[in-house]
Coordinates of C-alpha atoms and ligand atoms in Angstrom, one line a residue:
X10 CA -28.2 8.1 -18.6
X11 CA -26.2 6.9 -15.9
X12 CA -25.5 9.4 -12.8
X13 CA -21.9 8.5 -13.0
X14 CA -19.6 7.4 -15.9
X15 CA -17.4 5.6 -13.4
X16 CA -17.9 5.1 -9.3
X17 CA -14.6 4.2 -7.1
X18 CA -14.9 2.0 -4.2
X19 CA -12.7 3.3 -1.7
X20 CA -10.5 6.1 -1.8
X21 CA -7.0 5.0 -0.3
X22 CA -3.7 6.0 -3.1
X23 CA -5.7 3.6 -5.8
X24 CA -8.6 5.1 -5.8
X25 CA -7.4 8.4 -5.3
X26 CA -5.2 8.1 -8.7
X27 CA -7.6 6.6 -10.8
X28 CA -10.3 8.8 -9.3
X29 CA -7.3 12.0 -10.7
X30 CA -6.3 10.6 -13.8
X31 CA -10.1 10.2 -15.1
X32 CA -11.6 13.2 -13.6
X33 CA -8.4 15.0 -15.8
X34 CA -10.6 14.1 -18.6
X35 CA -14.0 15.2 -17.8
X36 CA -15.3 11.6 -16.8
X37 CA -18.1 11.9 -14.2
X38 CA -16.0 10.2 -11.4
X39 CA -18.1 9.1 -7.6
X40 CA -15.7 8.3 -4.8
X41 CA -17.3 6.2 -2.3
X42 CA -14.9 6.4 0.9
X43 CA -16.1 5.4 4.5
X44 CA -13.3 7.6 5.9
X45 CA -13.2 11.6 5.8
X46 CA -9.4 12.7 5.1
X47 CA -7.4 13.6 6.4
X48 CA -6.3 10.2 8.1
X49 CA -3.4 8.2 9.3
X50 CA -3.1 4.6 8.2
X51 CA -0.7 1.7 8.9
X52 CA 2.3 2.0 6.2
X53 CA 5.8 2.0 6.2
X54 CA 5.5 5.7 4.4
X55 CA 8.5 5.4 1.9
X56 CA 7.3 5.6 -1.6
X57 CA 9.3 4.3 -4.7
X58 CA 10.3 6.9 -7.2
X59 CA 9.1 4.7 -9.6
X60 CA 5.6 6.4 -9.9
X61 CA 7.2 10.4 -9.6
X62 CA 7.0 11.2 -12.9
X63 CA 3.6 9.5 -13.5
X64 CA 1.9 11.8 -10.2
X65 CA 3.6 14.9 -11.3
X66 CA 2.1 14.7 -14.8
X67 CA -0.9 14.4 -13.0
X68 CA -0.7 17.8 -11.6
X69 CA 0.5 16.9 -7.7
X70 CA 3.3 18.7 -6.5
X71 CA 5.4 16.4 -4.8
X72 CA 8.2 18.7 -3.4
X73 CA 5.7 21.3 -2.5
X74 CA 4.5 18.9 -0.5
X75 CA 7.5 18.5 1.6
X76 CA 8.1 15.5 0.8
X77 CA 11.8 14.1 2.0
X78 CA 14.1 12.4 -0.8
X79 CA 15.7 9.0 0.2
X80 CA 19.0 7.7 -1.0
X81 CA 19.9 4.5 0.4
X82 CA 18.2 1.7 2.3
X83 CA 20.0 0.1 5.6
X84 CA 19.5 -3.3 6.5
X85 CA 19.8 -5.3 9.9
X86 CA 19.4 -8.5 11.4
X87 CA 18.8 -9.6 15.2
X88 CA 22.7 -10.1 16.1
X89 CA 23.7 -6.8 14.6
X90 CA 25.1 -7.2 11.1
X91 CA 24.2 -3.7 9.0
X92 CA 24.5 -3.3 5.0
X93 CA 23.7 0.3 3.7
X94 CA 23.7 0.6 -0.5
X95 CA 22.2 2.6 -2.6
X96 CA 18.3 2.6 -4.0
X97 CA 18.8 2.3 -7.9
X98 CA 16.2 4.7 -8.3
X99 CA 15.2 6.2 -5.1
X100 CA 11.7 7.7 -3.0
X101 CA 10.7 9.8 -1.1
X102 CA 9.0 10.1 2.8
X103 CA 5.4 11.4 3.3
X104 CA 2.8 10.2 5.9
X105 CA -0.3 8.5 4.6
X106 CA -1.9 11.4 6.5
X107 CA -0.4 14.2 3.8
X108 CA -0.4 11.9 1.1
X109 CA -4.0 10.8 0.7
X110 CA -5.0 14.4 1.5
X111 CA -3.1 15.9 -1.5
X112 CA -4.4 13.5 -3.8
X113 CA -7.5 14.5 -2.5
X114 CA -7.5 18.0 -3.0
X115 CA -6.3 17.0 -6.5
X116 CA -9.6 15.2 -7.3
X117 CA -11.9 17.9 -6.0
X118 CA -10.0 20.6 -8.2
X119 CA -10.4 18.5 -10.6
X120 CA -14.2 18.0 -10.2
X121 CA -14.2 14.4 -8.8
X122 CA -17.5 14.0 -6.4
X123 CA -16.7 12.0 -3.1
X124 CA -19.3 10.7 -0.8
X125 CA -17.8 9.7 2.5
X126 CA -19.9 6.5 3.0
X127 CA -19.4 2.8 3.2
X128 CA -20.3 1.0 -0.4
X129 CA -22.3 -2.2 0.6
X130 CA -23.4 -3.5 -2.5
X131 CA -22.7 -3.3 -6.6
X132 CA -24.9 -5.2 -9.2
X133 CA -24.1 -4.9 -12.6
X134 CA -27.6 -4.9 -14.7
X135 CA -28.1 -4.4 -18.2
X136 CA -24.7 -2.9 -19.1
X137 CA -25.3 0.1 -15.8
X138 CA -23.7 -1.1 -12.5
X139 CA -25.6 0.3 -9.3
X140 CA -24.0 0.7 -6.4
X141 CA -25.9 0.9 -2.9
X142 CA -24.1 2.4 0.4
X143 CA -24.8 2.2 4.4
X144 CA -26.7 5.0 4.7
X145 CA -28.9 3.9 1.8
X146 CA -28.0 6.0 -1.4
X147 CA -27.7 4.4 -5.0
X148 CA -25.7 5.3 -7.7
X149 CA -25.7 4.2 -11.3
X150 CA -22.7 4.1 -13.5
X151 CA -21.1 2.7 -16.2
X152 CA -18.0 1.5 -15.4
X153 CA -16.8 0.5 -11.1
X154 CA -13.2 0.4 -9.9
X155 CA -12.7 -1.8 -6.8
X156 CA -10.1 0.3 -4.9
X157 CA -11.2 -0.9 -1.3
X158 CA -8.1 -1.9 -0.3
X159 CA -6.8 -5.5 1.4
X160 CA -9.8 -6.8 3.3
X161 CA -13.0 -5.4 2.9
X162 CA -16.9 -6.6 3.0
X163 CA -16.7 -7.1 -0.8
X164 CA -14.5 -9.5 -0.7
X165 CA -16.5 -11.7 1.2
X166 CA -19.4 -11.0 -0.8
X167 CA -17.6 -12.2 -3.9
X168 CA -15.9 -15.2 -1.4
X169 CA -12.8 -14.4 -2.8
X170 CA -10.8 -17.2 -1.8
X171 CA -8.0 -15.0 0.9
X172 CA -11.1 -14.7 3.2
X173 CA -11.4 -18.4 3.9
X174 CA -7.6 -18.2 5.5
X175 CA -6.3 -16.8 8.6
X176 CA -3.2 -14.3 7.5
X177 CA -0.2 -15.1 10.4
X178 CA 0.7 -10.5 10.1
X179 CA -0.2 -8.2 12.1
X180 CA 0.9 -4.1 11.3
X181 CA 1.9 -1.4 13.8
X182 CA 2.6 1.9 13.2
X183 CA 3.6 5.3 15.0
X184 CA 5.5 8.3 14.3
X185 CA 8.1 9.8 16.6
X186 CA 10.4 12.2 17.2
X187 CA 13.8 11.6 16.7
X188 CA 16.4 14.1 15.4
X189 CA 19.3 11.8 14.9
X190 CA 17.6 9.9 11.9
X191 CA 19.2 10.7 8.7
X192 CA 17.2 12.4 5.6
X193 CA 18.0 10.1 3.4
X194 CA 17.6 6.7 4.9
X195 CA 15.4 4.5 4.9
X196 CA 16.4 1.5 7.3
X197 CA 15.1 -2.3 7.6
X198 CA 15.5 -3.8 10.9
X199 CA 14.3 -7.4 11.6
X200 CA 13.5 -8.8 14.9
X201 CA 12.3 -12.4 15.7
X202 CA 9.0 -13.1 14.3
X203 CA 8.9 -9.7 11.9
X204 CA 10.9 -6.2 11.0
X205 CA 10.1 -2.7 10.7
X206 CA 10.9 0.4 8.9
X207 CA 12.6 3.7 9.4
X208 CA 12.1 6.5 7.6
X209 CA 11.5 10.4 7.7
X210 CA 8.6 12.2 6.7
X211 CA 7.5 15.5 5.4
X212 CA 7.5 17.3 9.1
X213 CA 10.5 15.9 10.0
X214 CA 9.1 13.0 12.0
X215 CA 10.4 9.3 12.0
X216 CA 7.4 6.9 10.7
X217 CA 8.0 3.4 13.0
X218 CA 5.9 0.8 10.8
X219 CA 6.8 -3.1 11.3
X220 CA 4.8 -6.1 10.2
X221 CA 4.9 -9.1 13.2
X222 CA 3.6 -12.7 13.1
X223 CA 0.8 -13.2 15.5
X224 CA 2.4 -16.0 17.1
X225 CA 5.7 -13.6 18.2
X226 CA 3.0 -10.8 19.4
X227 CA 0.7 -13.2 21.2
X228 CA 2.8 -13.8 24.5
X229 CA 2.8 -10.3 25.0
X230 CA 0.4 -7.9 26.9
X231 CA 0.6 -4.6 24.5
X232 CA 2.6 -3.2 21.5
X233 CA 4.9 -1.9 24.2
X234 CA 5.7 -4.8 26.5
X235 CA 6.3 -6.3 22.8
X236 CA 8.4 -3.8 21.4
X237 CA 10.3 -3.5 24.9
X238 CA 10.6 -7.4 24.9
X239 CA 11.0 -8.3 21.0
X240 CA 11.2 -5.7 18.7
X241 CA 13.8 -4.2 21.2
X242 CA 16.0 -7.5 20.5
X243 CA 17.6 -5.8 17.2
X244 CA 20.1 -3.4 18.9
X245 CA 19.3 -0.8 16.0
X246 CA 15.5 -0.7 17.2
X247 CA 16.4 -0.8 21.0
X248 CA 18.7 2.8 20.5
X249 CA 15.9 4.1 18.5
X250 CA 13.3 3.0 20.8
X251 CA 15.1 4.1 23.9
X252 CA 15.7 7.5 22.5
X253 CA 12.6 8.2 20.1
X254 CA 10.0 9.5 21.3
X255 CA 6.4 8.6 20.2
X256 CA 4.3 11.4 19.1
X257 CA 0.6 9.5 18.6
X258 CA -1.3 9.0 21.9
X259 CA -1.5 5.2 20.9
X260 CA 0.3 2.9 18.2
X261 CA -2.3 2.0 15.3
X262 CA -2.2 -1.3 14.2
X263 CA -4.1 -3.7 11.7
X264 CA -4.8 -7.3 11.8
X265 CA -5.2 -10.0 9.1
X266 CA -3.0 -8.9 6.5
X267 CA -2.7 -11.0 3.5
X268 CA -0.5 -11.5 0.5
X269 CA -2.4 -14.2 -1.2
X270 CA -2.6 -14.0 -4.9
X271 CA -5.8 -12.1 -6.2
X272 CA -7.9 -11.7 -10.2
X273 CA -7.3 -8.4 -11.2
X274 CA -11.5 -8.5 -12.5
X275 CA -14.1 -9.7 -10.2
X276 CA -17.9 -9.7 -10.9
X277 CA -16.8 -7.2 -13.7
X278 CA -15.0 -4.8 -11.5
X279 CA -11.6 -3.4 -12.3
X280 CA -9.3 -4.0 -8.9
X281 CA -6.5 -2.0 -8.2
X282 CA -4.4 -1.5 -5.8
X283 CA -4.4 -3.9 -2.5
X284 CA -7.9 -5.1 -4.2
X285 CA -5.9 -6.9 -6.7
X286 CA -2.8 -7.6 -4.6
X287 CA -0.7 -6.5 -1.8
X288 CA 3.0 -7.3 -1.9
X289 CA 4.8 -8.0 0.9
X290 CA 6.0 -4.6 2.3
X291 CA 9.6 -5.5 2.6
X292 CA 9.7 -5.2 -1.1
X293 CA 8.5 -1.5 -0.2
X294 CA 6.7 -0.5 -3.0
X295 CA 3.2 -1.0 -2.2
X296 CA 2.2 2.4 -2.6
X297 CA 3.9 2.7 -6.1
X298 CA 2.1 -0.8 -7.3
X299 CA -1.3 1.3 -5.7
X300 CA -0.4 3.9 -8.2
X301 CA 0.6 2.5 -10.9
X302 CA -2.1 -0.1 -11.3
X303 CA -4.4 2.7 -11.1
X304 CA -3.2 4.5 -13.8
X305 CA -3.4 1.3 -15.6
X306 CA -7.1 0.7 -14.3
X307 CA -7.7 4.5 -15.5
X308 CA -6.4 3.9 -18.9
X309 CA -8.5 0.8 -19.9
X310 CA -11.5 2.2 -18.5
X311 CA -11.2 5.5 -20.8
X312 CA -10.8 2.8 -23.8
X313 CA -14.1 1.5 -22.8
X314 CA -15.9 4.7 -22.4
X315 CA -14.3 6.2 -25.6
X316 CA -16.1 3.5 -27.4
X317 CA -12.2 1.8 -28.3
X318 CA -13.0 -1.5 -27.0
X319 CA -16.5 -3.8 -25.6
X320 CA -16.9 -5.2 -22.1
X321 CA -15.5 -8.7 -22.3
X322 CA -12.2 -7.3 -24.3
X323 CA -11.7 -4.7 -21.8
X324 CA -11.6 -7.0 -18.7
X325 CA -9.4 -9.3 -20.9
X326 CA -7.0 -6.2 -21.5
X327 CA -6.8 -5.5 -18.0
X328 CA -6.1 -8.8 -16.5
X329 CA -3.4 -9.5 -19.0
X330 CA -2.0 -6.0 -18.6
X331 CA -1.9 -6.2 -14.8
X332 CA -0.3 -9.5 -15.2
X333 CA 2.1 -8.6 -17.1
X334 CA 2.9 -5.9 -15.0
X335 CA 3.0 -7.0 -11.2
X336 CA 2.7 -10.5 -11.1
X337 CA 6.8 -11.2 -11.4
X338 CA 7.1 -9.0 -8.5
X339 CA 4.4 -10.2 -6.7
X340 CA 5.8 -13.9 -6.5
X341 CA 9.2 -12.3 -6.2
X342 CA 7.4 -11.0 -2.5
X343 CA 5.3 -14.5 -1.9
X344 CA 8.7 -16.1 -1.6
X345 CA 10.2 -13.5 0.8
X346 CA 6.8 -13.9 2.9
X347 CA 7.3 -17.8 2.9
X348 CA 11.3 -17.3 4.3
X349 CA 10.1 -15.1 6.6
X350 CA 7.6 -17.6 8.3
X351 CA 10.0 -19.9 8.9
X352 CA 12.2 -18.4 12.0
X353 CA 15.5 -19.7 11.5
X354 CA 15.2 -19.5 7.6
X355 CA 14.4 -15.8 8.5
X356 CA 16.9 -15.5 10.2
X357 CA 19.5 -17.0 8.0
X358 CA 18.0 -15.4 5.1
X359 CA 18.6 -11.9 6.7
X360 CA 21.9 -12.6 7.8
X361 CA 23.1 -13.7 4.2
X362 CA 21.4 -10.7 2.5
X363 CA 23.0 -8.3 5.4
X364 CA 26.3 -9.5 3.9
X365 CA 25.6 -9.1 0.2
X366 CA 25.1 -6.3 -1.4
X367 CA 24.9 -7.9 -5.0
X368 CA 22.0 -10.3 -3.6
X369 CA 19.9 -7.1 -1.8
X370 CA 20.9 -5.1 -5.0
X371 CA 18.9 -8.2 -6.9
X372 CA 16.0 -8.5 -4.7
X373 CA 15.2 -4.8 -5.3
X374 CA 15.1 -4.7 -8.6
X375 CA 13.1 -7.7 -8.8
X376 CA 10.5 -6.3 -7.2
X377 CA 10.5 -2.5 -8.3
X378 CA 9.2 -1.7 -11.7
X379 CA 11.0 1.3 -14.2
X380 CA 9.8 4.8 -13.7
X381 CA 6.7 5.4 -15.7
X382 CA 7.2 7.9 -18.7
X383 CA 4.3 9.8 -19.4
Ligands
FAD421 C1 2.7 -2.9 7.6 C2 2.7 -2.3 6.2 C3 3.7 -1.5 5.8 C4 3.7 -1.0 4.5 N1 4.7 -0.1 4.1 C5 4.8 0.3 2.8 C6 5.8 1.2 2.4 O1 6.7 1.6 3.1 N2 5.8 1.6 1.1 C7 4.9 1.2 0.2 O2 5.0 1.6 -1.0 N3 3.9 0.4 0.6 C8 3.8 0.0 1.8 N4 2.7 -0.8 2.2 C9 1.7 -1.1 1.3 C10 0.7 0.0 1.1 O3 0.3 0.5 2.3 C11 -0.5 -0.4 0.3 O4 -0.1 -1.2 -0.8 C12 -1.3 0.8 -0.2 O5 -1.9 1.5 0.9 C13 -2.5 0.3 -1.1 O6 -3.4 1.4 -1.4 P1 -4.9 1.1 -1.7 O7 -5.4 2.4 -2.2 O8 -5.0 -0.1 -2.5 O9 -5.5 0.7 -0.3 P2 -5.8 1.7 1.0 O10 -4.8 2.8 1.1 O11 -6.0 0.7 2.1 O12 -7.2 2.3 0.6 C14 -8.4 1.6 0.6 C15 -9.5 2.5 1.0 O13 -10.8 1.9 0.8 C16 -11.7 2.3 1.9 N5 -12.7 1.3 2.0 C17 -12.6 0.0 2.2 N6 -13.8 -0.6 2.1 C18 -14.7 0.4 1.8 C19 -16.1 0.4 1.5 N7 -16.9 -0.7 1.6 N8 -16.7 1.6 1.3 C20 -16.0 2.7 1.2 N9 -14.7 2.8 1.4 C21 -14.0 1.6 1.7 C22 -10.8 2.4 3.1 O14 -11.3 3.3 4.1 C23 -9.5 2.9 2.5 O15 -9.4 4.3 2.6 C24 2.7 -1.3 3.6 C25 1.6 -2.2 4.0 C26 1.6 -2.6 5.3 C27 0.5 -3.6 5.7

């Protein structure tokens, strides 16, 4: 007998959703998570409405949370050009801060058992996986989900391939105050070397999140001699910069972020979420790929458990379905990323998409998936 039938590493919006959606059966569901909620994390906070119907079937409330409904996306470039249209099918605002937590409470209703340590290690032996943590607990189980996120100690572990190369991005995030922001907007706004988002969140706040090449931030002291010097250079960002004001006592920001291509299995693990692949956030949806590759994770583990399929069939299933699922939108974001490191492609690119709505129109839906129907 196994203490768990299925132990989560890391309990970000992946883990959290799978940790939901099996708990909701009566699985015996561990959450190993190295941070107690709630916290705040870098993220551009705009969630696709893609996976709405999926979290509401899961019980979480999405309104009752406050969350704000967006309409229509703005996009910018460095000399000023500005498109607005429509999202085809929409989101909604919430800080990672609310978001996570919610979820959270979710699991524990739900009877999900969260240790808030870091996982260190995760053997597989005779068909029962053990897991062993930092402050030197074991756990048995039957099945593990690899929900750790984009860079963590397992990878390197498993010298997944992304760990051998330097990543050129760097993310900064902060939430101000700013009343003249609009509800329903979420807006784009590049600057040489990177862009950031705008958008509102459930108390009303603006979340400021932009992803920046090293080699644009390294001239510059702090985030804000470079937002002052660089980010400021899209007039959009220098109003909103010179009349928002910051709420956090300090920017947060991450380093290394990587959008190289990832296996969906590894050492017999199910990856979900940033584990398996993070798309590049100007594609926006994230969050939604987080989600839904959970509930996909979720759903192939329960055929295992139920007895519907054997281990090697299973981890077949899931790298196909995953594949199926993401991978179009994934490359869809590789080629975005590559643009973008070129300056004066970037720059171009922007400037052509600012003009045309039928091309912006195409690039979001090629990286948005169809609302899940549950
Ligand atoms: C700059 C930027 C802006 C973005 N903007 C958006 C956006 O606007 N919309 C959108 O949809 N997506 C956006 N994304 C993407 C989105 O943030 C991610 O895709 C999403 O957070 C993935 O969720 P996750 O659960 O896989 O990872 P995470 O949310 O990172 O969760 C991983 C969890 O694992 C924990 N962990 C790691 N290692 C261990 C360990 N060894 N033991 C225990 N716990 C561990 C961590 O503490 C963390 O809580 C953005 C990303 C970036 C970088």
């Amino acid at each position: 007998m196994t203490d768990f039938d299925v132990i989560i590493l890391g309990g970000g919006l992946a883990g959290l959703t799978a940790a939901l959606h099996l708990s909701k059966t009566q699985k015996r569901v561990l959450v190993i998570e190295k941070n107690p909620y709630p916290n705040h994390k870098v993220c551009g906070e705009y969630v696709s409405n893609e996976v709405r119907p999926y979290l509401e079937s899961l019980g979480v409330g999405l309104d009752a949370a406050g969350v704000v409904p967006i309409k229509r996306m703005q996009l910018t470039t460095v000399r000023g050009h500005e498109i607005v249209t429509k999202l085809p099918l929409g989101g909604f605002g919430i800080s990672r801060y609310s978001f996570d937590h919610l979820l959270y409470e979710h699991a524990v209703d739900n009877g999900t058992i969260f240790q808030f340590d870091t996982a260190l290690e995760c053997t597989l032996k005779n068909g029962t996986f053990h897991v062993k943590t930092a402050s030197m607990k074991s756990y048995s189980s039957k099945m593990v989900i690899g929900a750790y996120g984009k860079r963590s100690n397992f990878d390197k572990q498993m010298q997944r391939p992304f760990m051998n190369q330097q990543s050129p991005w760097l993310g900064v995030k902060e939430h101000y105050e700013y009343d003249e922001f609009p509800d329903d907007l979420v807006a784009l706004h590049a600057f040489p070397g990177g862009y950031g988002g705008l958008s509102k969140i459930e108390n009303g706040q603006i979340n400021f999140c932009y992803l920046a090449t090293y080699d644009s931030f390294k001239k510059h002291k702090d985030v804000a001699q470079y937002n002052r010097e660089n980010v400021a250079k899209n007039p959009f960002l220098n109003e909103f910069l010179n009349k928002a004001k910051p709420v956090f006592e300090k920017p947060l920001s991450i380093a290394q972020i990587s959008f190289a291509s990832k296996n969906p299995v590894e050492e017999h693990m199910l990856m979900c979420g940033d584990s398996a692949g993070l798309i590049h956030p100007l594609c926006g949806n994230g969050m939604a790929m987080a989600i839904m590759g959970a509930r996909l994770a979720a759903l192939t583990t329960l055929d295992y458990l139920n007895g519907k399929m054997g281990q090697a069939d299973f981890e077949t299933k899931y790298q196909n379905l995953w594949k199926h699922e993401f991978q179009e939108r994934l490359a869809m974001g590789r080629r975005i990323q590559s643009l973008l490191m070129r300056p004066w492609l970037a720059e171009l690119g922007m400037n052509t998409i600012a003009r045309s709505e039928t091309l912006l129109q195409g690039i979001i839906r090629r990286t948005h998936g169809k609302p899940i129907l549950v």
